[in-house]
mmCIF file with all atom_site columns, C-alpha atoms in Angstrom:
data_model
loop_
_atom_site.group_PDB
_atom_site.id
_atom_site.type_symbol
_atom_site.label_atom_id
_atom_site.label_alt_id
_atom_site.label_comp_id
_atom_site.label_asym_id
_atom_site.label_entity_id
_atom_site.label_seq_id
_atom_site.pdbx_PDB_ins_code
_atom_site.Cartn_x
_atom_site.Cartn_y
_atom_site.Cartn_z
_atom_site.occupancy
_atom_site.B_iso_or_equiv
_atom_site.pdbx_formal_charge
_atom_site.auth_seq_id
_atom_site.auth_comp_id
_atom_site.auth_asym_id
_atom_site.auth_atom_id
_atom_site.pdbx_PDB_model_num
ATOM 1   C CA . MET A 1 1   ? -24.477 4.958  4.311   1.00 86.00 ? 23  MET A CA 1
ATOM 2   C CA . ILE A 1 2   ? -25.219 5.479  7.887   1.00 92.00 ? 24  ILE A CA 1
ATOM 3   C CA . ILE A 1 3   ? -23.725 8.269  9.881   1.00 96.00 ? 25  ILE A CA 1
ATOM 4   C CA . TYR A 1 4   ? -23.996 7.671  13.669  1.00 97.00 ? 26  TYR A CA 1
ATOM 5   C CA . VAL A 1 5   ? -24.436 11.218 15.733  1.00 96.00 ? 27  VAL A CA 1
ATOM 6   C CA . ILE A 1 6   ? -23.981 11.259 19.222  1.00 95.00 ? 28  ILE A CA 1
ATOM 7   C CA . LYS A 1 7   ? -24.583 14.479 21.264  1.00 92.00 ? 29  LYS A CA 1
ATOM 8   C CA . CYS A 1 8   ? -22.591 14.991 24.499  1.00 89.00 ? 30  CYS A CA 1
ATOM 9   C CA . ARG A 1 9   ? -25.355 15.519 27.223  1.00 83.00 ? 31  ARG A CA 1
ATOM 10  C CA . CYS A 1 10  ? -23.734 13.926 30.316  1.00 70.00 ? 32  CYS A CA 1
ATOM 11  C CA . ALA A 1 11  ? -22.257 16.055 32.935  1.00 65.00 ? 33  ALA A CA 1
ATOM 12  C CA . ASP A 1 12  ? -20.486 13.340 34.945  1.00 74.00 ? 34  ASP A CA 1
ATOM 13  C CA . TYR A 1 13  ? -17.632 12.300 32.660  1.00 79.00 ? 35  TYR A CA 1
ATOM 14  C CA . PHE A 1 14  ? -15.158 12.511 35.376  1.00 77.00 ? 36  PHE A CA 1
ATOM 15  C CA . ASN A 1 15  ? -16.005 9.410  37.091  1.00 82.00 ? 37  ASN A CA 1
ATOM 16  C CA . LEU A 1 16  ? -16.416 7.351  33.711  1.00 85.00 ? 38  LEU A CA 1
ATOM 17  C CA . ILE A 1 17  ? -12.879 8.479  32.535  1.00 86.00 ? 39  ILE A CA 1
ATOM 18  C CA . GLN A 1 18  ? -11.561 6.952  35.797  1.00 86.00 ? 40  GLN A CA 1
ATOM 19  C CA . LEU A 1 19  ? -12.702 3.770  34.527  1.00 86.00 ? 41  LEU A CA 1
ATOM 20  C CA . LEU A 1 20  ? -10.682 3.717  31.377  1.00 88.00 ? 42  LEU A CA 1
ATOM 21  C CA . PRO A 1 21  ? -7.176  2.164  30.985  1.00 88.00 ? 43  PRO A CA 1
ATOM 22  C CA . HIS A 1 22  ? -4.443  4.388  32.262  1.00 89.00 ? 44  HIS A CA 1
ATOM 23  C CA . ASP A 1 23  ? -2.988  5.370  28.823  1.00 89.00 ? 45  ASP A CA 1
ATOM 24  C CA . ILE A 1 24  ? -6.422  6.477  27.793  1.00 88.00 ? 46  ILE A CA 1
ATOM 25  C CA . ARG A 1 25  ? -7.086  8.636  30.948  1.00 89.00 ? 47  ARG A CA 1
ATOM 26  C CA . HIS A 1 26  ? -3.805  10.134 30.569  1.00 89.00 ? 48  HIS A CA 1
ATOM 27  C CA . ILE A 1 27  ? -4.618  11.319 27.003  1.00 90.00 ? 49  ILE A CA 1
ATOM 28  C CA . LEU A 1 28  ? -8.100  12.552 28.027  1.00 90.00 ? 50  LEU A CA 1
ATOM 29  C CA . ASN A 1 29  ? -6.854  14.219 31.127  1.00 87.00 ? 51  ASN A CA 1
ATOM 30  C CA . ASN A 1 30  ? -4.332  16.198 29.181  1.00 90.00 ? 52  ASN A CA 1
ATOM 31  C CA . PHE A 1 31  ? -7.042  18.276 27.502  1.00 89.00 ? 53  PHE A CA 1
ATOM 32  C CA . GLN A 1 32  ? -7.716  21.611 29.423  1.00 86.00 ? 54  GLN A CA 1
ATOM 33  C CA . GLN A 1 33  ? -11.145 22.021 28.140  1.00 86.00 ? 55  GLN A CA 1
ATOM 34  C CA . GLU A 1 34  ? -13.929 19.736 29.886  1.00 83.00 ? 56  GLU A CA 1
ATOM 35  C CA . SER A 1 35  ? -15.599 19.740 26.422  1.00 84.00 ? 57  SER A CA 1
ATOM 36  C CA . ASP A 1 36  ? -12.639 18.348 24.693  1.00 88.00 ? 58  ASP A CA 1
ATOM 37  C CA . LYS A 1 37  ? -12.450 15.701 27.303  1.00 88.00 ? 59  LYS A CA 1
ATOM 38  C CA . LYS A 1 38  ? -16.083 14.643 26.594  1.00 89.00 ? 60  LYS A CA 1
ATOM 39  C CA . THR A 1 39  ? -15.883 14.540 23.033  1.00 92.00 ? 61  THR A CA 1
ATOM 40  C CA . HIS A 1 40  ? -12.562 12.625 22.963  1.00 91.00 ? 62  HIS A CA 1
ATOM 41  C CA . LEU A 1 41  ? -14.068 10.232 25.429  1.00 91.00 ? 63  LEU A CA 1
ATOM 42  C CA . LEU A 1 42  ? -17.189 9.434  23.233  1.00 93.00 ? 64  LEU A CA 1
ATOM 43  C CA . SER A 1 43  ? -14.611 9.467  20.185  1.00 94.00 ? 65  SER A CA 1
ATOM 44  C CA . TYR A 1 44  ? -12.644 6.514  21.806  1.00 93.00 ? 66  TYR A CA 1
ATOM 45  C CA . LEU A 1 45  ? -15.876 4.635  22.865  1.00 93.00 ? 67  LEU A CA 1
ATOM 46  C CA . LEU A 1 46  ? -17.340 4.963  19.358  1.00 95.00 ? 68  LEU A CA 1
ATOM 47  C CA . LYS A 1 47  ? -14.043 3.559  18.051  1.00 95.00 ? 69  LYS A CA 1
ATOM 48  C CA . THR A 1 48  ? -14.672 0.378  20.444  1.00 93.00 ? 70  THR A CA 1
ATOM 49  C CA . TYR A 1 49  ? -18.220 0.198  19.111  1.00 93.00 ? 71  TYR A CA 1
ATOM 50  C CA . PHE A 1 50  ? -17.111 0.049  15.357  1.00 95.00 ? 72  PHE A CA 1
ATOM 51  C CA . THR A 1 51  ? -14.313 -2.378 16.036  1.00 94.00 ? 73  THR A CA 1
ATOM 52  C CA . LEU A 1 52  ? -16.356 -4.675 18.278  1.00 91.00 ? 74  LEU A CA 1
ATOM 53  C CA . GLY A 1 53  ? -13.741 -4.473 21.111  1.00 89.00 ? 75  GLY A CA 1
ATOM 54  C CA . LYS A 1 54  ? -11.104 -5.787 18.893  1.00 93.00 ? 76  LYS A CA 1
ATOM 55  C CA . GLY A 1 55  ? -9.125  -2.671 18.970  1.00 92.00 ? 77  GLY A CA 1
ATOM 56  C CA . TRP A 1 56  ? -7.489  -0.497 16.347  1.00 94.00 ? 78  TRP A CA 1
ATOM 57  C CA . TYR A 1 57  ? -4.028  1.082  15.535  1.00 94.00 ? 79  TYR A CA 1
ATOM 58  C CA . VAL A 1 58  ? -3.091  4.332  13.762  1.00 93.00 ? 80  VAL A CA 1
ATOM 59  C CA . ASN A 1 59  ? -1.248  4.781  10.562  1.00 93.00 ? 81  ASN A CA 1
ATOM 60  C CA . GLU A 1 60  ? 1.842   7.025  10.140  1.00 91.00 ? 82  GLU A CA 1
ATOM 61  C CA . PHE A 1 61  ? -0.435  10.030 9.519   1.00 91.00 ? 83  PHE A CA 1
ATOM 62  C CA . GLY A 1 62  ? -2.617  9.285  12.629  1.00 90.00 ? 84  GLY A CA 1
ATOM 63  C CA . LYS A 1 63  ? -5.581  7.811  10.928  1.00 93.00 ? 85  LYS A CA 1
ATOM 64  C CA . PRO A 1 64  ? -7.173  5.159  13.064  1.00 94.00 ? 86  PRO A CA 1
ATOM 65  C CA . MET A 1 65  ? -7.433  1.653  11.407  1.00 95.00 ? 87  MET A CA 1
ATOM 66  C CA . SER A 1 66  ? -9.527  -1.310 12.794  1.00 95.00 ? 88  SER A CA 1
ATOM 67  C CA . ASN A 1 67  ? -7.729  -4.560 13.659  1.00 94.00 ? 89  ASN A CA 1
ATOM 68  C CA . ILE A 1 68  ? -10.628 -6.348 11.976  1.00 94.00 ? 90  ILE A CA 1
ATOM 69  C CA . TYR A 1 69  ? -9.971  -7.470 8.460   1.00 91.00 ? 91  TYR A CA 1
ATOM 70  C CA . ASN A 1 70  ? -12.353 -5.387 5.856   1.00 90.00 ? 92  ASN A CA 1
ATOM 71  C CA . ASN A 1 71  ? -13.668 -3.179 8.711   1.00 93.00 ? 93  ASN A CA 1
ATOM 72  C CA . TRP A 1 72  ? -12.927 0.613  7.952   1.00 94.00 ? 94  TRP A CA 1
ATOM 73  C CA . PHE A 1 73  ? -14.426 3.441  10.026  1.00 96.00 ? 95  PHE A CA 1
ATOM 74  C CA . ASN A 1 74  ? -13.942 7.263  10.627  1.00 97.00 ? 96  ASN A CA 1
ATOM 75  C CA . ILE A 1 75  ? -14.804 9.547  13.348  1.00 97.00 ? 97  ILE A CA 1
ATOM 76  C CA . SER A 1 76  ? -15.062 13.550 13.823  1.00 97.00 ? 98  SER A CA 1
ATOM 77  C CA . HIS A 1 77  ? -16.013 15.888 16.466  1.00 96.00 ? 99  HIS A CA 1
ATOM 78  C CA . VAL A 1 78  ? -16.970 19.488 16.809  1.00 95.00 ? 100 VAL A CA 1
ATOM 79  C CA . ASP A 1 79  ? -18.595 21.619 19.619  1.00 92.00 ? 101 ASP A CA 1
ATOM 80  C CA . ASN A 1 80  ? -20.711 18.848 21.379  1.00 91.00 ? 102 ASN A CA 1
ATOM 81  C CA . TYR A 1 81  ? -21.263 16.332 18.513  1.00 96.00 ? 103 TYR A CA 1
ATOM 82  C CA . VAL A 1 82  ? -19.264 13.303 17.714  1.00 97.00 ? 104 VAL A CA 1
ATOM 83  C CA . ILE A 1 83  ? -20.157 11.471 14.395  1.00 98.00 ? 105 ILE A CA 1
ATOM 84  C CA . GLY A 1 84  ? -18.856 8.405  12.793  1.00 97.00 ? 106 GLY A CA 1
ATOM 85  C CA . CYS A 1 85  ? -19.282 5.745  9.824   1.00 96.00 ? 107 CYS A CA 1
ATOM 86  C CA . MET A 1 86  ? -18.145 2.566  9.030   1.00 93.00 ? 108 MET A CA 1
ATOM 87  C CA . SER A 1 87  ? -17.724 0.453  5.756   1.00 92.00 ? 109 SER A CA 1
ATOM 88  C CA . TYR A 1 88  ? -17.077 -3.278 4.868   1.00 90.00 ? 110 TYR A CA 1
ATOM 89  C CA . THR A 1 89  ? -16.077 -2.419 1.325   1.00 88.00 ? 111 THR A CA 1
ATOM 90  C CA . GLY A 1 90  ? -13.261 0.130  1.620   1.00 91.00 ? 112 GLY A CA 1
ATOM 91  C CA . SER A 1 91  ? -12.053 3.217  3.221   1.00 94.00 ? 113 SER A CA 1
ATOM 92  C CA . VAL A 1 92  ? -13.999 6.137  4.520   1.00 96.00 ? 114 VAL A CA 1
ATOM 93  C CA . GLY A 1 93  ? -13.537 9.613  5.762   1.00 96.00 ? 115 GLY A CA 1
ATOM 94  C CA . ILE A 1 94  ? -15.858 11.930 7.663   1.00 97.00 ? 116 ILE A CA 1
ATOM 95  C CA . ASP A 1 95  ? -15.614 15.464 8.974   1.00 97.00 ? 117 ASP A CA 1
ATOM 96  C CA . ILE A 1 96  ? -18.010 17.698 10.762  1.00 98.00 ? 118 ILE A CA 1
ATOM 97  C CA . SER A 1 97  ? -17.975 21.405 11.063  1.00 98.00 ? 119 SER A CA 1
ATOM 98  C CA . MET A 1 98  ? -20.167 24.077 13.019  1.00 98.00 ? 120 MET A CA 1
ATOM 99  C CA . LEU A 1 99  ? -21.280 27.121 11.197  1.00 97.00 ? 121 LEU A CA 1
ATOM 100 C CA . LYS A 1 100 ? -19.722 30.213 12.900  1.00 96.00 ? 122 LYS A CA 1
ATOM 101 C CA . PRO A 1 101 ? -18.117 33.533 12.097  1.00 96.00 ? 123 PRO A CA 1
ATOM 102 C CA . ILE A 1 102 ? -14.641 33.557 10.397  1.00 95.00 ? 124 ILE A CA 1
ATOM 103 C CA . GLN A 1 103 ? -12.473 36.594 11.333  1.00 94.00 ? 125 GLN A CA 1
ATOM 104 C CA . ASN A 1 104 ? -10.675 36.688 8.168   1.00 95.00 ? 126 ASN A CA 1
ATOM 105 C CA . ILE A 1 105 ? -11.641 34.171 5.304   1.00 95.00 ? 127 ILE A CA 1
ATOM 106 C CA . PHE A 1 106 ? -8.542  34.878 3.356   1.00 96.00 ? 128 PHE A CA 1
ATOM 107 C CA . ASP A 1 107 ? -6.701  32.835 5.760   1.00 96.00 ? 129 ASP A CA 1
ATOM 108 C CA . PHE A 1 108 ? -8.112  29.851 4.188   1.00 96.00 ? 130 PHE A CA 1
ATOM 109 C CA . ARG A 1 109 ? -7.587  30.966 0.554   1.00 96.00 ? 131 ARG A CA 1
ATOM 110 C CA . SER A 1 110 ? -4.479  28.667 -0.114  1.00 95.00 ? 132 SER A CA 1
ATOM 111 C CA . CYS A 1 111 ? -6.741  25.804 0.649   1.00 95.00 ? 133 CYS A CA 1
ATOM 112 C CA . PHE A 1 112 ? -9.001  26.050 -2.284  1.00 97.00 ? 134 PHE A CA 1
ATOM 113 C CA . THR A 1 113 ? -8.495  26.094 -6.140  1.00 96.00 ? 135 THR A CA 1
ATOM 114 C CA . ASP A 1 114 ? -9.637  29.277 -8.021  1.00 96.00 ? 136 ASP A CA 1
ATOM 115 C CA . LYS A 1 115 ? -12.927 27.617 -9.037  1.00 96.00 ? 137 LYS A CA 1
ATOM 116 C CA . GLU A 1 116 ? -13.654 26.593 -5.571  1.00 97.00 ? 138 GLU A CA 1
ATOM 117 C CA . TRP A 1 117 ? -12.922 30.113 -4.205  1.00 97.00 ? 139 TRP A CA 1
ATOM 118 C CA . LYS A 1 118 ? -15.083 31.876 -6.714  1.00 96.00 ? 140 LYS A CA 1
ATOM 119 C CA . ILE A 1 119 ? -17.934 29.595 -5.490  1.00 95.00 ? 141 ILE A CA 1
ATOM 120 C CA . ILE A 1 120 ? -17.103 29.992 -1.665  1.00 96.00 ? 142 ILE A CA 1
ATOM 121 C CA . TYR A 1 121 ? -16.282 33.688 -1.663  1.00 95.00 ? 143 TYR A CA 1
ATOM 122 C CA . ALA A 1 122 ? -19.551 34.496 -3.565  1.00 95.00 ? 144 ALA A CA 1
ATOM 123 C CA . ASP A 1 123 ? -21.560 33.335 -0.531  1.00 95.00 ? 145 ASP A CA 1
ATOM 124 C CA . SER A 1 124 ? -21.619 35.637 2.469   1.00 93.00 ? 146 SER A CA 1
ATOM 125 C CA . THR A 1 125 ? -23.218 33.105 4.630   1.00 96.00 ? 147 THR A CA 1
ATOM 126 C CA . LEU A 1 126 ? -20.270 30.815 5.050   1.00 97.00 ? 148 LEU A CA 1
ATOM 127 C CA . ILE A 1 127 ? -22.425 27.902 4.342   1.00 97.00 ? 149 ILE A CA 1
ATOM 128 C CA . LEU A 1 128 ? -20.579 26.992 1.118   1.00 97.00 ? 150 LEU A CA 1
ATOM 129 C CA . PHE A 1 129 ? -17.291 27.674 2.925   1.00 98.00 ? 151 PHE A CA 1
ATOM 130 C CA . TYR A 1 130 ? -18.020 24.983 5.530   1.00 98.00 ? 152 TYR A CA 1
ATOM 131 C CA . GLU A 1 131 ? -19.600 22.488 2.960   1.00 98.00 ? 153 GLU A CA 1
ATOM 132 C CA . TRP A 1 132 ? -16.349 22.604 0.990   1.00 97.00 ? 154 TRP A CA 1
ATOM 133 C CA . TRP A 1 133 ? -14.214 22.399 3.798   1.00 97.00 ? 155 TRP A CA 1
ATOM 134 C CA . THR A 1 134 ? -15.861 19.252 5.306   1.00 97.00 ? 156 THR A CA 1
ATOM 135 C CA . LYS A 1 135 ? -15.540 17.816 1.740   1.00 97.00 ? 157 LYS A CA 1
ATOM 136 C CA . LYS A 1 136 ? -12.011 18.362 1.512   1.00 95.00 ? 158 LYS A CA 1
ATOM 137 C CA . GLU A 1 137 ? -11.244 17.129 5.237   1.00 95.00 ? 159 GLU A CA 1
ATOM 138 C CA . SER A 1 138 ? -13.327 13.902 4.420   1.00 96.00 ? 160 SER A CA 1
ATOM 139 C CA . PHE A 1 139 ? -11.433 13.127 1.327   1.00 96.00 ? 161 PHE A CA 1
ATOM 140 C CA . PHE A 1 140 ? -8.112  13.562 3.037   1.00 95.00 ? 162 PHE A CA 1
ATOM 141 C CA . LYS A 1 141 ? -9.260  11.441 5.956   1.00 95.00 ? 163 LYS A CA 1
ATOM 142 C CA . TYR A 1 142 ? -10.509 8.984  3.215   1.00 95.00 ? 164 TYR A CA 1
ATOM 143 C CA . LEU A 1 143 ? -6.941  8.945  1.839   1.00 94.00 ? 165 LEU A CA 1
ATOM 144 C CA . GLY A 1 144 ? -5.639  8.545  5.487   1.00 93.00 ? 166 GLY A CA 1
ATOM 145 C CA . THR A 1 145 ? -3.100  11.260 5.047   1.00 86.00 ? 167 THR A CA 1
ATOM 146 C CA . GLY A 1 146 ? -4.583  14.223 6.694   1.00 78.00 ? 168 GLY A CA 1
ATOM 147 C CA . LEU A 1 147 ? -3.394  17.503 5.333   1.00 77.00 ? 169 LEU A CA 1
ATOM 148 C CA . THR A 1 148 ? 0.100   16.338 4.466   1.00 84.00 ? 170 THR A CA 1
ATOM 149 C CA . ILE A 1 149 ? -1.175  16.814 0.912   1.00 88.00 ? 171 ILE A CA 1
ATOM 150 C CA . ASP A 1 150 ? -1.481  20.276 -0.576  1.00 91.00 ? 172 ASP A CA 1
ATOM 151 C CA . PRO A 1 151 ? -5.333  21.090 -0.408  1.00 92.00 ? 173 PRO A CA 1
ATOM 152 C CA . SER A 1 152 ? -5.083  22.994 -3.622  1.00 92.00 ? 174 SER A CA 1
ATOM 153 C CA . THR A 1 153 ? -4.085  19.896 -5.358  1.00 94.00 ? 175 THR A CA 1
ATOM 154 C CA . VAL A 1 154 ? -7.578  18.725 -4.871  1.00 95.00 ? 176 VAL A CA 1
ATOM 155 C CA . GLU A 1 155 ? -10.731 20.322 -6.643  1.00 97.00 ? 177 GLU A CA 1
ATOM 156 C CA . ILE A 1 156 ? -14.091 19.366 -5.584  1.00 96.00 ? 178 ILE A CA 1
ATOM 157 C CA . LEU A 1 157 ? -16.690 20.560 -8.377  1.00 94.00 ? 179 LEU A CA 1
ATOM 158 C CA . PRO A 1 158 ? -20.366 21.618 -7.590  1.00 92.00 ? 180 PRO A CA 1
ATOM 159 C CA . ASP A 1 159 ? -21.610 18.181 -8.804  1.00 90.00 ? 181 ASP A CA 1
ATOM 160 C CA . THR A 1 160 ? -19.034 16.531 -6.276  1.00 89.00 ? 182 THR A CA 1
ATOM 161 C CA . THR A 1 161 ? -16.731 15.523 -9.156  1.00 93.00 ? 183 THR A CA 1
ATOM 162 C CA . ILE A 1 162 ? -13.095 14.965 -7.509  1.00 95.00 ? 184 ILE A CA 1
ATOM 163 C CA . LEU A 1 163 ? -10.033 16.234 -9.416  1.00 96.00 ? 185 LEU A CA 1
ATOM 164 C CA . PHE A 1 164 ? -6.703  15.094 -7.769  1.00 94.00 ? 186 PHE A CA 1
ATOM 165 C CA . ASN A 1 165 ? -3.767  16.757 -9.611  1.00 93.00 ? 187 ASN A CA 1
ATOM 166 C CA . ASN A 1 166 ? -6.190  17.520 -12.431 1.00 93.00 ? 188 ASN A CA 1
ATOM 167 C CA . ILE A 1 167 ? -7.255  13.873 -12.678 1.00 95.00 ? 189 ILE A CA 1
ATOM 168 C CA . LYS A 1 168 ? -10.750 13.089 -12.231 1.00 95.00 ? 190 LYS A CA 1
ATOM 169 C CA . LEU A 1 169 ? -11.383 10.174 -9.820  1.00 94.00 ? 191 LEU A CA 1
ATOM 170 C CA . HIS A 1 170 ? -14.389 7.753  -10.697 1.00 90.00 ? 192 HIS A CA 1
ATOM 171 C CA . ASP A 1 171 ? -14.127 5.501  -7.599  1.00 89.00 ? 193 ASP A CA 1
ATOM 172 C CA . VAL A 1 172 ? -14.438 8.047  -4.790  1.00 93.00 ? 194 VAL A CA 1
ATOM 173 C CA . HIS A 1 173 ? -17.567 9.873  -3.918  1.00 94.00 ? 195 HIS A CA 1
ATOM 174 C CA . ILE A 1 174 ? -18.390 12.707 -1.502  1.00 95.00 ? 196 ILE A CA 1
ATOM 175 C CA . LEU A 1 175 ? -21.742 13.224 0.165   1.00 95.00 ? 197 LEU A CA 1
ATOM 176 C CA . THR A 1 176 ? -22.517 16.343 2.144   1.00 96.00 ? 198 THR A CA 1
ATOM 177 C CA . LYS A 1 177 ? -25.465 16.976 4.537   1.00 95.00 ? 199 LYS A CA 1
ATOM 178 C CA . TRP A 1 178 ? -26.557 19.231 7.341   1.00 96.00 ? 200 TRP A CA 1
ATOM 179 C CA . ILE A 1 179 ? -27.378 17.742 10.703  1.00 95.00 ? 201 ILE A CA 1
ATOM 180 C CA . ASN A 1 180 ? -28.976 20.736 11.766  1.00 96.00 ? 202 ASN A CA 1
ATOM 181 C CA . LYS A 1 181 ? -28.920 24.313 11.065  1.00 95.00 ? 203 LYS A CA 1
ATOM 182 C CA . SER A 1 182 ? -25.442 24.703 12.347  1.00 97.00 ? 204 SER A CA 1
ATOM 183 C CA . HIS A 1 183 ? -23.446 21.623 11.786  1.00 97.00 ? 205 HIS A CA 1
ATOM 184 C CA . VAL A 1 184 ? -22.423 20.151 8.458   1.00 98.00 ? 206 VAL A CA 1
ATOM 185 C CA . CYS A 1 185 ? -20.820 16.793 7.634   1.00 97.00 ? 207 CYS A CA 1
ATOM 186 C CA . SER A 1 186 ? -19.253 15.284 4.627   1.00 97.00 ? 208 SER A CA 1
ATOM 187 C CA . VAL A 1 187 ? -18.320 11.707 4.213   1.00 97.00 ? 209 VAL A CA 1
ATOM 188 C CA . CYS A 1 188 ? -16.038 10.242 1.562   1.00 96.00 ? 210 CYS A CA 1
ATOM 189 C CA . LEU A 1 189 ? -16.302 6.604  0.285   1.00 93.00 ? 211 LEU A CA 1
ATOM 190 C CA . PRO A 1 190 ? -15.638 4.319  -2.671  1.00 90.00 ? 212 PRO A CA 1
ATOM 191 C CA . TYR A 1 191 ? -19.369 4.169  -3.682  1.00 85.00 ? 213 TYR A CA 1
ATOM 192 C CA . ASP A 1 192 ? -22.366 6.527  -4.189  1.00 83.00 ? 214 ASP A CA 1
ATOM 193 C CA . GLU A 1 193 ? -25.133 6.174  -1.871  1.00 83.00 ? 215 GLU A CA 1
ATOM 194 C CA . SER A 1 194 ? -27.523 8.451  0.176   1.00 84.00 ? 216 SER A CA 1
ATOM 195 C CA . ILE A 1 195 ? -26.722 9.516  3.808   1.00 86.00 ? 217 ILE A CA 1
ATOM 196 C CA . GLU A 1 196 ? -28.873 8.731  6.607   1.00 91.00 ? 218 GLU A CA 1
ATOM 197 C CA . PHE A 1 197 ? -28.413 9.913  10.057  1.00 95.00 ? 219 PHE A CA 1
ATOM 198 C CA . SER A 1 198 ? -28.629 7.538  13.354  1.00 95.00 ? 220 SER A CA 1
ATOM 199 C CA . SER A 1 199 ? -28.516 8.768  16.838  1.00 94.00 ? 221 SER A CA 1
ATOM 200 C CA . ILE A 1 200 ? -26.735 6.728  19.459  1.00 92.00 ? 222 ILE A CA 1
ATOM 201 C CA . ASP A 1 201 ? -27.484 7.551  22.993  1.00 89.00 ? 223 ASP A CA 1
ATOM 202 C CA . GLU A 1 202 ? -24.345 8.104  24.858  1.00 89.00 ? 224 GLU A CA 1
ATOM 203 C CA . ASN A 1 203 ? -25.287 5.756  27.573  1.00 86.00 ? 225 ASN A CA 1
ATOM 204 C CA . VAL A 1 204 ? -25.126 2.724  25.023  1.00 87.00 ? 226 VAL A CA 1
ATOM 205 C CA . LEU A 1 205 ? -21.213 3.649  24.474  1.00 89.00 ? 227 LEU A CA 1
ATOM 206 C CA . PHE A 1 206 ? -20.972 4.095  28.341  1.00 87.00 ? 228 PHE A CA 1
ATOM 207 C CA . ASP A 1 207 ? -21.834 0.513  28.778  1.00 87.00 ? 229 ASP A CA 1
ATOM 208 C CA . LEU A 1 208 ? -18.826 -0.460 26.711  1.00 85.00 ? 230 LEU A CA 1
ATOM 209 C CA . ILE A 1 209 ? -16.542 0.821  29.668  1.00 79.00 ? 231 ILE A CA 1
#
C-alpha cells in the first residue's frame, strides 16, 4: 500500500484558492487559520488527483466516495501534513496524528477498551496512545461511519487483530507506521500488505487547478 505524503510548503496559497470553483473557495475561506486553509486546499487537490478529475461525493457520514467504479480513497491531515491512499479492491481508511502533550489523557478513556487502556496508560511517552488512536480512526474511516459508532465496541490487539462487538474480523487489516519522529499514521484496508511512503510535491497538485 502506497501512502502519499504532501508537506505544506508554499506561502502563496491565497492566489491559488482564487482559482478554485466558488463553492470550494467559500469552504476554504471559512477557515480562520491559514494552516487549515492550506491543508484543506491540498486535501481537495489530492481528492482530484485520486479520482482523475471525475469527482466524488460524500456519504451520509461525510466520507468522500469516488465517482469512479472500484476506486476507493481516503485522506487525512494534521499539522502541515496531508496524506492519502487509494485502492482498487475495496474500501480504505487512513488517519494521521502528531505526537504532542495531552493535558488530561483520561478524557479519552471511554474511547478504549480495558485491554487497550492498560497498554496505552503504561506508556508515558504517549507513542502508543497515538498509535492506537490512529488505528481506531482508520477503522471507522474504513467503515465510512466516522465516530458514530461507540469506539469502545472496537478492540485492536497488539498483533492488530480487530474485535468488533467481540467478534474477530478476518477480512480487515490495520497497518501503522511513523512518517517521522512526530507524525504517525494508520491505514485500514481489506488485505494485508506493507506500507510504503511516496512524497508528492505540492506543485504537482497545484497543476490540477
